[in-house]
GROMACS .gro file of C-alpha atoms in nm:
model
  445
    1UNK     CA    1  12.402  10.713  12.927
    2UNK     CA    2  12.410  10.896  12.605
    3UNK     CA    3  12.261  10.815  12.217
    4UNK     CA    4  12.376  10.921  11.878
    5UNK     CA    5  12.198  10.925  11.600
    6UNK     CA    6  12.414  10.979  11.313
    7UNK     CA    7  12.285  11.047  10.915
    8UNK     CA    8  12.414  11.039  10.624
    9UNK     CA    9  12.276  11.278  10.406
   10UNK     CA   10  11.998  11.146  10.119
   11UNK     CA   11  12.182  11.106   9.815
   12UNK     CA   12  12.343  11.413   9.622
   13UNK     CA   13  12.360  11.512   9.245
   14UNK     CA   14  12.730  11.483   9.055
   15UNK     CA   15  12.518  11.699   8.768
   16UNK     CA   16  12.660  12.025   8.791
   17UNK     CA   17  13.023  12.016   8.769
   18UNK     CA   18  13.018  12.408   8.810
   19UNK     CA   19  12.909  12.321   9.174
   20UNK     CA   20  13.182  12.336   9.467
   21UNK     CA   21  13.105  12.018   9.732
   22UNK     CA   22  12.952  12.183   9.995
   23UNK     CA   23  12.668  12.336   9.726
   24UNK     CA   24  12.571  12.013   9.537
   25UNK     CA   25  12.177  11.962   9.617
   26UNK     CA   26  11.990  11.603   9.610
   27UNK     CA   27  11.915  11.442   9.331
   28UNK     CA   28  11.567  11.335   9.274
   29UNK     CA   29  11.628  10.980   9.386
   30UNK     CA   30  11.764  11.162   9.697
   31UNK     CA   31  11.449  11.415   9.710
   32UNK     CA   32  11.227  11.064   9.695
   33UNK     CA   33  11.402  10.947  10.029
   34UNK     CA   34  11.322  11.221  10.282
   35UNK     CA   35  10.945  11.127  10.315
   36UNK     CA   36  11.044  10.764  10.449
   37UNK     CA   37  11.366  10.875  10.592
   38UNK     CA   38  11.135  11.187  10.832
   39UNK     CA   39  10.880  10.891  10.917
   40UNK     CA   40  11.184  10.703  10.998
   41UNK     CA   41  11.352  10.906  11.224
   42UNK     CA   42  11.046  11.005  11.400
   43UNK     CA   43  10.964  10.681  11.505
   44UNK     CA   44  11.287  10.572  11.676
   45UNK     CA   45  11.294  10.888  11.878
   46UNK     CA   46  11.584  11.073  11.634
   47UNK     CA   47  11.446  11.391  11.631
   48UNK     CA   48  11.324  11.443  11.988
   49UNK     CA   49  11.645  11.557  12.110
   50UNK     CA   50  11.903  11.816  11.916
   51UNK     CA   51  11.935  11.805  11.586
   52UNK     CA   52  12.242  11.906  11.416
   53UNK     CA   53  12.352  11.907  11.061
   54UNK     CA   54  12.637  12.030  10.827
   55UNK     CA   55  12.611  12.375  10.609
   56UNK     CA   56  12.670  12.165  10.308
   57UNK     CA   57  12.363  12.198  10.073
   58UNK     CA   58  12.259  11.817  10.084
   59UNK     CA   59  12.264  11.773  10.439
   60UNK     CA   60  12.055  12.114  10.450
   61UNK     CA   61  11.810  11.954  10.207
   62UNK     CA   62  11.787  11.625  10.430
   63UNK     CA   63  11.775  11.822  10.762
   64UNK     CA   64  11.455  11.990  10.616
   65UNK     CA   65  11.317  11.656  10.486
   66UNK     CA   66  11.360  11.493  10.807
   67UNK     CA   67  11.218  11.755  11.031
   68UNK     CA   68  10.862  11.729  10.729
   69UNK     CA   69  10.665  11.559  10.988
   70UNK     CA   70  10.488  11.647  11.263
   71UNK     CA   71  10.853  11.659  11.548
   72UNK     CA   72  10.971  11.904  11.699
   73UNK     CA   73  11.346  11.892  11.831
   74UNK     CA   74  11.463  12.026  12.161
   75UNK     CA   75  11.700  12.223  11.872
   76UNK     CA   76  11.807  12.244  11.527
   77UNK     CA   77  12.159  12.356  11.451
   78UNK     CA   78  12.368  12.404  11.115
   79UNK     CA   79  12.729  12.326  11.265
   80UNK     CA   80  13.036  12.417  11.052
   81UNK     CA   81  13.238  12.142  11.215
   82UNK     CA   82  13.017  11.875  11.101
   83UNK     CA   83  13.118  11.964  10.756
   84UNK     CA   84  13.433  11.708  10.772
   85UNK     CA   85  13.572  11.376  10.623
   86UNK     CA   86  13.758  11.348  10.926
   87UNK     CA   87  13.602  11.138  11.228
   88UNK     CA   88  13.859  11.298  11.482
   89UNK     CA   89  13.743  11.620  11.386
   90UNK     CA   90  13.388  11.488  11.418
   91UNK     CA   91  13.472  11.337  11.763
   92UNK     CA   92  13.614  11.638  11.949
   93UNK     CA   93  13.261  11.815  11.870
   94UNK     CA   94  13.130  11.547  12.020
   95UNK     CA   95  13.305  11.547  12.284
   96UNK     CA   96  13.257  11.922  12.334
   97UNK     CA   97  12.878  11.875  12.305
   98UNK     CA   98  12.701  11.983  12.702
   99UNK     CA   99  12.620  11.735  12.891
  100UNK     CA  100  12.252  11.878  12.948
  101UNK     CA  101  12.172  11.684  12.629
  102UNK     CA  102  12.146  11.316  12.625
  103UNK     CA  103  12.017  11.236  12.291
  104UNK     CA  104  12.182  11.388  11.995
  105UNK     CA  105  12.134  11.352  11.603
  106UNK     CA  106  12.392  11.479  11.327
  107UNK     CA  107  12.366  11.512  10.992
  108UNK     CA  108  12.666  11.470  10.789
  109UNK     CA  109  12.923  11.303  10.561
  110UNK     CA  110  13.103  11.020  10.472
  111UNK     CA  111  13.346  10.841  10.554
  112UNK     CA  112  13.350  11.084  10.885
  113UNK     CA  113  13.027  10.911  11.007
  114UNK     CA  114  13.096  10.571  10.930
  115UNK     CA  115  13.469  10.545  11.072
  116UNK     CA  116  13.296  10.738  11.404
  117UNK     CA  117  13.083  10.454  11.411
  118UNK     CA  118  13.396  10.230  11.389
  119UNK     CA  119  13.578  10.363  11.662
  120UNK     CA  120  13.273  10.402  11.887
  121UNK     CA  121  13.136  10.029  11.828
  122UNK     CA  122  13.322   9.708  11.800
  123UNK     CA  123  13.108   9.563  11.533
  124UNK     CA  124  13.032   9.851  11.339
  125UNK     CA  125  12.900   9.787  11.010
  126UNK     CA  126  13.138   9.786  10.651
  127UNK     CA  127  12.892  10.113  10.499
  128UNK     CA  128  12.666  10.376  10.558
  129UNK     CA  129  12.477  10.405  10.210
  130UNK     CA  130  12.267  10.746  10.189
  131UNK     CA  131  12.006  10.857  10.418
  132UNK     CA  132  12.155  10.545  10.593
  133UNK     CA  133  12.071  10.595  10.989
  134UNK     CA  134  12.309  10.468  11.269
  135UNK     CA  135  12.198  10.461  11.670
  136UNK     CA  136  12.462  10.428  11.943
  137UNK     CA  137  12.440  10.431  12.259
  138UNK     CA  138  12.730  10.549  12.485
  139UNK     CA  139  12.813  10.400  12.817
  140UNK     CA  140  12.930  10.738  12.949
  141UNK     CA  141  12.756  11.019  13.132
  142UNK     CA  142  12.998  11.292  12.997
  143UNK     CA  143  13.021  11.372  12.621
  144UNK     CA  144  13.441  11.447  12.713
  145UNK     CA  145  13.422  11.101  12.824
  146UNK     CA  146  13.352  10.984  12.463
  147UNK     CA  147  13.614  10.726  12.319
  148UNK     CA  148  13.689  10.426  12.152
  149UNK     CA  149  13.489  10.085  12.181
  150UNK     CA  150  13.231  10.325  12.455
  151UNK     CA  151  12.922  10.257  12.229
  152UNK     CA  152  12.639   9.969  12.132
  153UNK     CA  153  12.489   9.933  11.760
  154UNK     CA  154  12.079   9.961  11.898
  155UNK     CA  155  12.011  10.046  11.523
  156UNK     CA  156  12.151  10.006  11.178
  157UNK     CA  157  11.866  10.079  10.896
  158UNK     CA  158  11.940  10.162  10.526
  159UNK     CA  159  11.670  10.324  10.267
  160UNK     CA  160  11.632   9.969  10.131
  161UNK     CA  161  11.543   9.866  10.534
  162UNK     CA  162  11.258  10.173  10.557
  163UNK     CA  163  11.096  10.235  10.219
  164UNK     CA  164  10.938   9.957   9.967
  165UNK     CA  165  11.046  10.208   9.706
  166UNK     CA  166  11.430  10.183   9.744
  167UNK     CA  167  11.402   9.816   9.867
  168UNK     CA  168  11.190   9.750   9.504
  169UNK     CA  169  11.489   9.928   9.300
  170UNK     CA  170  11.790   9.754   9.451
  171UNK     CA  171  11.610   9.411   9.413
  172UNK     CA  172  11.403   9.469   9.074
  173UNK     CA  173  11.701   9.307   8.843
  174UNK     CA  174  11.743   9.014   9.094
  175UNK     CA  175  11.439   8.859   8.951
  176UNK     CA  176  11.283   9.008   8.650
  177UNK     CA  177  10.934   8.818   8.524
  178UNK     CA  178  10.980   8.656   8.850
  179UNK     CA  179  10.555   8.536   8.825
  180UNK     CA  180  10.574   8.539   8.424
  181UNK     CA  181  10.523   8.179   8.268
  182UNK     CA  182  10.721   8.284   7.969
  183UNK     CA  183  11.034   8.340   8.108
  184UNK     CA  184  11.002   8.091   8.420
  185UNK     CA  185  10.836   7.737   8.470
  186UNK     CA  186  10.562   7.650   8.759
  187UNK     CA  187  10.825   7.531   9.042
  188UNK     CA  188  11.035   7.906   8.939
  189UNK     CA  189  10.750   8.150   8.967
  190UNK     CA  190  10.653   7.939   9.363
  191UNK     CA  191  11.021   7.983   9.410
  192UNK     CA  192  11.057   8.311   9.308
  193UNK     CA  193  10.741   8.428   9.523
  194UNK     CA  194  10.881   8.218   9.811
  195UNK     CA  195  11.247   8.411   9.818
  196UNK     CA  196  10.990   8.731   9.783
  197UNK     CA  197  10.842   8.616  10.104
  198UNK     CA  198  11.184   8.587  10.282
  199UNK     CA  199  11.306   8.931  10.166
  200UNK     CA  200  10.981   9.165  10.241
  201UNK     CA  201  10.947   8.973  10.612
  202UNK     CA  202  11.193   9.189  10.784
  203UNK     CA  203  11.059   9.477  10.628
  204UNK     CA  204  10.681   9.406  10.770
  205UNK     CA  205  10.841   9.344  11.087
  206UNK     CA  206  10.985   9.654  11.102
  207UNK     CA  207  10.684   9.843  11.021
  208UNK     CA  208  10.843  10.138  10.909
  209UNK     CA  209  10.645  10.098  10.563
  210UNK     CA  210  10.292   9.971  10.485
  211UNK     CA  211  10.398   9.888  10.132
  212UNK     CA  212  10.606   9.595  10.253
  213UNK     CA  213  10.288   9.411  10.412
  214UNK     CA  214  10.078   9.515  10.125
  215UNK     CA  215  10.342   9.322   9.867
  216UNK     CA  216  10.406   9.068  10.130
  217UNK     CA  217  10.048   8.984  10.102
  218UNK     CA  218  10.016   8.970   9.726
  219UNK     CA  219  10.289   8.707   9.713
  220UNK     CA  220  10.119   8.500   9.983
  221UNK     CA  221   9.805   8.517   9.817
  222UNK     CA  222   9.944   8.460   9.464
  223UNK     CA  223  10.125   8.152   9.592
  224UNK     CA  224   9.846   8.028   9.776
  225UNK     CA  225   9.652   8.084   9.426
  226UNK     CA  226   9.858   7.875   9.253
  227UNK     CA  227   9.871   7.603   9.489
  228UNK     CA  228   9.506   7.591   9.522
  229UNK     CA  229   9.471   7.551   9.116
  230UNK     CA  230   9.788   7.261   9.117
  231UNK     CA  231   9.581   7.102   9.386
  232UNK     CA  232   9.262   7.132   9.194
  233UNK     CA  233   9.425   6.977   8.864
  234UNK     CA  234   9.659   6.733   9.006
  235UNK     CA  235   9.461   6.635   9.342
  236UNK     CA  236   9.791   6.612   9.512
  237UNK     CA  237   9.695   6.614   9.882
  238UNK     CA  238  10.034   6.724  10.002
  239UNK     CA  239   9.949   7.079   9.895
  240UNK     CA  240   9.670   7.105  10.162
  241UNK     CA  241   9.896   7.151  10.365
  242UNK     CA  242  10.098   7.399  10.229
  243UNK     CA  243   9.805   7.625  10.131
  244UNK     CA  244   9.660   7.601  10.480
  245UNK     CA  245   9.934   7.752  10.605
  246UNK     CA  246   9.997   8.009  10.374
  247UNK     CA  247   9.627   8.115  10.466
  248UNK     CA  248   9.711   8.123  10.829
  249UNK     CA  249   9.993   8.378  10.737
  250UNK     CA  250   9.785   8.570  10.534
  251UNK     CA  251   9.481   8.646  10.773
  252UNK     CA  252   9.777   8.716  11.051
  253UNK     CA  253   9.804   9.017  10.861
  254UNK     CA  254   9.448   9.122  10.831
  255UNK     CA  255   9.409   9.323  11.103
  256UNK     CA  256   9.723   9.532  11.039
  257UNK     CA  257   9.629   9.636  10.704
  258UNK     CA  258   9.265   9.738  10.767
  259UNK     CA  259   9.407   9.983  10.988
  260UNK     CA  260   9.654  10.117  10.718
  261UNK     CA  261   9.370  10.144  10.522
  262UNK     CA  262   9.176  10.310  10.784
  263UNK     CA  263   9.452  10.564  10.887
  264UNK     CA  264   9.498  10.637  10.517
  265UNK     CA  265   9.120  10.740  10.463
  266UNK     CA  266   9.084  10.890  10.743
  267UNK     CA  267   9.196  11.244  10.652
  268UNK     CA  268   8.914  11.263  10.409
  269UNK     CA  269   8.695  11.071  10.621
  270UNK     CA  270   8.711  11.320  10.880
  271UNK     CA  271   8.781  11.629  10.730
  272UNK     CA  272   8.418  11.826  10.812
  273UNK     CA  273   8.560  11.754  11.176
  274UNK     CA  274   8.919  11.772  11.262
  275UNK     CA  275   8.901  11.719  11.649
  276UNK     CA  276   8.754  11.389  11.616
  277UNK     CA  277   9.013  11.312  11.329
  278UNK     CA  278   9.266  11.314  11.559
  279UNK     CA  279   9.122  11.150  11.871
  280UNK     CA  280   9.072  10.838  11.620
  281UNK     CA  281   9.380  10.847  11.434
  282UNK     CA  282   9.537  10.851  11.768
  283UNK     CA  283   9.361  10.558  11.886
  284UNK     CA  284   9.436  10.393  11.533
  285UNK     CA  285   9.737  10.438  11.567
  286UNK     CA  286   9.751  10.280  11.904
  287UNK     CA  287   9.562   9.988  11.763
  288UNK     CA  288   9.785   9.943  11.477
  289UNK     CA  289  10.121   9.976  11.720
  290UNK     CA  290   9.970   9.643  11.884
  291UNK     CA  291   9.873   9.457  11.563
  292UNK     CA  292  10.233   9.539  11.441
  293UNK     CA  293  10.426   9.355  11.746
  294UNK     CA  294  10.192   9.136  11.753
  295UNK     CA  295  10.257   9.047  11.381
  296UNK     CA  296  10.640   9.113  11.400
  297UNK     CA  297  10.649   8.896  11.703
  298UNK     CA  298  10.466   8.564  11.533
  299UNK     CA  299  10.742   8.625  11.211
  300UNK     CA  300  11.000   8.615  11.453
  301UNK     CA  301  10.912   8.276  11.557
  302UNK     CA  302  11.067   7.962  11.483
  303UNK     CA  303  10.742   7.789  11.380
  304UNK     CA  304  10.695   8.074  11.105
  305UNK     CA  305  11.035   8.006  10.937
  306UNK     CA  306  10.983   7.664  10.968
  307UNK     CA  307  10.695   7.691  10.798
  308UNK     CA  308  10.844   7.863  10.517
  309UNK     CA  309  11.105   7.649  10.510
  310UNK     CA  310  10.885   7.310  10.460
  311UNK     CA  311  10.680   7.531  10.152
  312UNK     CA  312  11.051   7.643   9.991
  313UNK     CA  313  11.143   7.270  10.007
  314UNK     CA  314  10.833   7.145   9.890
  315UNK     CA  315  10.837   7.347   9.616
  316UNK     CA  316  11.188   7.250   9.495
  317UNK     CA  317  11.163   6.878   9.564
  318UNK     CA  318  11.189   6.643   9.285
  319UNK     CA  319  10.812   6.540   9.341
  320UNK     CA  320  10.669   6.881   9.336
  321UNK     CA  321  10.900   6.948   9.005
  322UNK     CA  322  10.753   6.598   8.846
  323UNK     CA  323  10.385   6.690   8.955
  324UNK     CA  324  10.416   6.997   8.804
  325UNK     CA  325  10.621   6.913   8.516
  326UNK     CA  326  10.368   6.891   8.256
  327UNK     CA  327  10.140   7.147   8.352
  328UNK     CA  328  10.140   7.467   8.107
  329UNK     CA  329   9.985   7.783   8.063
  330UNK     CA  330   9.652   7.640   7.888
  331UNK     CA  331   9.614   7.462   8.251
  332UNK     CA  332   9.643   7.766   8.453
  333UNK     CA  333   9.408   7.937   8.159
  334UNK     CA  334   9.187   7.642   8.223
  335UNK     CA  335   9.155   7.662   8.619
  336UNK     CA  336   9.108   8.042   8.596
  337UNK     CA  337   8.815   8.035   8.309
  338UNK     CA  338   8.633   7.745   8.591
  339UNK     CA  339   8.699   8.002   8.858
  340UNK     CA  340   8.588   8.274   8.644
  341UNK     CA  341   8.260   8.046   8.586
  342UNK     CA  342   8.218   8.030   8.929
  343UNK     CA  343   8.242   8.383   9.002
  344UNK     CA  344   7.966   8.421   8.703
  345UNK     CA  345   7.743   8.163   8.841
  346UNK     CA  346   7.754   8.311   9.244
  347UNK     CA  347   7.735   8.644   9.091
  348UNK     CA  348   7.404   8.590   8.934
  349UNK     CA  349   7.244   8.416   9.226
  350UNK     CA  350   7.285   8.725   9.412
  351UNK     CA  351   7.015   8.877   9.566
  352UNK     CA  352   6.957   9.217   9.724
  353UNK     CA  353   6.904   9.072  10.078
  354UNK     CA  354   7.238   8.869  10.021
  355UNK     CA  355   7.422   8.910  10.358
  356UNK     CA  356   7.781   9.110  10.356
  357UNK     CA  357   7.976   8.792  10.350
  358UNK     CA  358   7.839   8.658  10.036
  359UNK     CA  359   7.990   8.982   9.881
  360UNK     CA  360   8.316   8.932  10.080
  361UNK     CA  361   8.379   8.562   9.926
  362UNK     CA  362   8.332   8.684   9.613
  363UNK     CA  363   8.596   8.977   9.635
  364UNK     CA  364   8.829   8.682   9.758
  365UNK     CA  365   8.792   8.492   9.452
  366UNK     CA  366   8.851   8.755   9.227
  367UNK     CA  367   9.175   8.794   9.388
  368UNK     CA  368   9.257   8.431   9.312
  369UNK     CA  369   9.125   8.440   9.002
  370UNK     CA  370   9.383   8.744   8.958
  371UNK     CA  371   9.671   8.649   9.064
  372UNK     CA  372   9.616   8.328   8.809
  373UNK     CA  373   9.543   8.530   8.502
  374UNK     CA  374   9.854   8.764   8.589
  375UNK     CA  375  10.125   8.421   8.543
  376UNK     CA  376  10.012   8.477   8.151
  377UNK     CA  377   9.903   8.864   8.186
  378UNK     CA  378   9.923   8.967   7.753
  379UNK     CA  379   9.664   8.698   7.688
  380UNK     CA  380   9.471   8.788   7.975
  381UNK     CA  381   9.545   9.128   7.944
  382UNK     CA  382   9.116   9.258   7.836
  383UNK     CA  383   9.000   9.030   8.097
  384UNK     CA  384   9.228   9.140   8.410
  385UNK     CA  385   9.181   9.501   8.305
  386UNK     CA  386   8.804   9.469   8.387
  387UNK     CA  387   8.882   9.269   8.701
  388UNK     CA  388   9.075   9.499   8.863
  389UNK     CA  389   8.821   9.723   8.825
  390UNK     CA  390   8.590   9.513   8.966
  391UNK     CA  391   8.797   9.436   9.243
  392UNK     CA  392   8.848   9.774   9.322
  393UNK     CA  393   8.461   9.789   9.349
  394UNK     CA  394   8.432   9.526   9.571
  395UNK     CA  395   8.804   9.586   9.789
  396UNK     CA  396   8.628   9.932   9.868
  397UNK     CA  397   8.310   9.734   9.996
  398UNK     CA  398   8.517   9.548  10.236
  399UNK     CA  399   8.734   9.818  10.351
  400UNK     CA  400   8.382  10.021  10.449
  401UNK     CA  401   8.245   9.787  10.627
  402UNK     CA  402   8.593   9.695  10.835
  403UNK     CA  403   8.576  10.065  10.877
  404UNK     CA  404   8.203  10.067  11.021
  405UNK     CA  405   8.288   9.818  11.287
  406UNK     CA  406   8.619   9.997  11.379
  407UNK     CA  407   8.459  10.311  11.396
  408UNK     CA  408   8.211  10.138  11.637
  409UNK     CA  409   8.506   9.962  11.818
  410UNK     CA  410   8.612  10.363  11.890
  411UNK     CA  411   8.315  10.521  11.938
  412UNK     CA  412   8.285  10.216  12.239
  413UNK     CA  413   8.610  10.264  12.392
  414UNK     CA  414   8.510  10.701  12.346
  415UNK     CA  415   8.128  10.779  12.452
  416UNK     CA  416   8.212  11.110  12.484
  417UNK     CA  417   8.310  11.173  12.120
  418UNK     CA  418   8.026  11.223  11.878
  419UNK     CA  419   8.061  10.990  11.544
  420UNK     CA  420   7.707  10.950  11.437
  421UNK     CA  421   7.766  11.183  11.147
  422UNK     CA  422   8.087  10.976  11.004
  423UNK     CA  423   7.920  10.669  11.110
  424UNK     CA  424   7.665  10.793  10.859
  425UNK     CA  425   7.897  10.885  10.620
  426UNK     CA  426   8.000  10.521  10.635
  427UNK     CA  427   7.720  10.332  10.592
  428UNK     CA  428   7.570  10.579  10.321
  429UNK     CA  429   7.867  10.486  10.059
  430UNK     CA  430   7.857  10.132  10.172
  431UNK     CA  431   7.504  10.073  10.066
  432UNK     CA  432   7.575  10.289   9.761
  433UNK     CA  433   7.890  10.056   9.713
  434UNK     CA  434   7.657   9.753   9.796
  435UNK     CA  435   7.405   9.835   9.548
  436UNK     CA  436   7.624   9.897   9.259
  437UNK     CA  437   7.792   9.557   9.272
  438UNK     CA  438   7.452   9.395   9.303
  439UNK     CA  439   7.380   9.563   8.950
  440UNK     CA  440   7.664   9.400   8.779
  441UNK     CA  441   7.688   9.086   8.587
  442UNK     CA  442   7.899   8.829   8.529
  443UNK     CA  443   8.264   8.847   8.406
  444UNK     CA  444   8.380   8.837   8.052
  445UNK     CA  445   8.503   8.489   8.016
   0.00000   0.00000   0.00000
């Protein structure tokens, strides 16, 4: 059994018109796809065999890109063959390749790569866009053996697939304003944050880039927001429904992102003491593996989509369009300035022996409160400027004390390391975080 990784190079620059083919470098959009394209690769197992790669100076550039993080190949090889158009020409290297290697990644060009795929696979797919990645595997033991119809697609993944960025730019004109109430009604923005929900899922289940669960949140939460203030006004009951579930899906993903947040800080967490940096992040990582098929696995399920489904019809129904019909912005302005009371009111009963989760509830509402102001965002603009600060404030006072009781959770599973002095660290700028929110007032209404 053999597997091929084969990728096309990040995308070139047509700038120079001086420059032969084989010397045009990336572009910048190109440049801007290595990073997710090396964390990419890693993680499927693409650069733990040979590597090989054409001359040509873009798939030079990529090769170097991809091998940024922390792999190292059996080998790395710049092949003049692999400089071709032509798949038969790219075939009989393969087929020349020893047979002492089993898993093999090239770096090359189209349409050489993509009509290889075609001949090895019977359902290969109709492009390979750049930085696009391909795995086959080969039903032979013998690269000679090598032919027509031999392989399996295990993997087809485009930029748009791996990294929020590129995935962000191909669908930013699809729906412009999409949560603006001056370019779309009530029942648009839902629908529009719905259809947001249905494109960023297969990017969280992949899990190749936190930034798809982080945006996947923020269009649960803003939908759940909005539901929560149609209930309030209208008293429809049907939305109960409907907003309970969109909280189930949103504290399914809880656990996940604390420890992206976690693995982010930890560099700087850590950085007086680099050995137990990396026993943690290890075991971080590890934890974060698990929450991610765990979290891929319930999105996979038929309940989930079904779930999504009912909301999406809901939300287009004739009902939902009549309840919400005659609502406008000054409503929406209206249910945030209550919340915003609200906020005011719990603020100020604060005390200094309030326990964590008083804190937490509030950081919560802010959110909502957010996410409400944001459907009319230039006459909210003063007020959500000093909210997000706030809620910066207040996110960081969560994410320390998540990060106390995982550093705990560690420190339990590892006696033998010695965290008292991060634990420390912890707890210090949580009190100092604790103590600065307690000396705030009320919000601007």
């Amino acid at each position: 059994m053999k597997q091929l990784f084969l990728i096309r190079h990040a995308k070139s620059s047509w700038e120079d018109s001086s420059l032969s083919d084989r010397e045009r470098p990336l572009n910048d959009r190109g440049r801007s796809q290595l990073a997710p394209l090396a964390r990419t690769l890693n993680r499927l197992g693409a650069l733990s065999g040979p590597v090989y790669a054409s001359p040509a100076v873009r798939a030079q550039q990529t090769l170097t890109g991809a091998l940024s993080v922390d792999a190292q190949p059996a080998q790395v090889c710049t092949e003049d063959e692999l400089y071709t158009f032509d798949f038969k020409r790219l075939l009989r290297w393969l087929q020349n390749l020893g047979n002492d290697q089993n898993r093999v990644t090239i770096i090359g060009h189209n349409p050489a790569l993509l009509e290889l795929a075609a001949f090895l696979v019977p359902q290969a797919p109709f492009e390979l866009p750049t930085a696009g990645i391909l795995e086959i595997r080969l039903s032979v033991r013998d690269w000679k053996k090598v032919d027509k119809n031999k392989g399996v697609l295990e993997t087809f993944l485009t930029p748009r697939d791996f990294s929020y960025r590129e995935f962000r730019r191909k669908n930013r004109k699809a729906s412009p304003g999409a949560n603006d109430l001056d370019k779309n009604t009530l029942p648009e923005v839902l629908q529009q944050l719905s259809k947001q929900l249905e494109q960023l899922t297969p990017g969280v289940m992949l899990g190749l880039d936190d930034e798809f669960l982080h945006q996947y949140r923020i269009a649960l939460r803003r939908s759940r927001a909005i539901a929560e203030s149609l209930a309030e006004i209208t008293g429809d009951r049907r939305l109960q429904e409907h907003i309970r579930e969109l909280k189930q899906h949103a504290r399914a993903t809880s656990a996940l992102r604390d420890l992206h947040v976690f693995l982010q800080d930890l560099p700087d967490l850590c950085r007086d003491n680099p050995e137990l940096c990396t026993t943690l992040t290890g075991w971080a990582r590890f934890k974060a593996e698990k929450a991610q098929r765990k979290l891929a696995k319930r999105l996979n399920q038929k309940r989930y989509r079904q779930s999504l489904e009912r909301w999406q019809g809901y939300i287009e129904s004739k009902s939902f369009r009549k309840l919400a019909e005659d609502l406008r912005k000054k409503d929406i302005q209206a249910a945030a300035n209550r919340r915003l009371k609200q906020f005011n009111r719990k603020t100020a009963e604060l005390l200094h022996t309030a326990p964590d989760e008083a804190l937490h509830q509030l950081r919560k509402a802010l959110k909502r409160i957010r996410y409400l102001l944001e459907l009319d965002a230039r006459h909210g603009k003063p007020t959500l400027k000093e909210l997000r600060q706030r809620q910066d404030l207040y996110g960081r006072f969560q994410d320390l004390h998540v990060q106390i009781e995982l550093t705990r959770r560690f420190l339990a599973d590892h006696p033998e390391c010695d965290g008292v002095s991060l634990t420390g660290k912890l707890e210090q700028e949580n009190s100092n975080t604790r103590r600065q929110i307690l000396a705030m007032g009320g919000l601007n209404v």
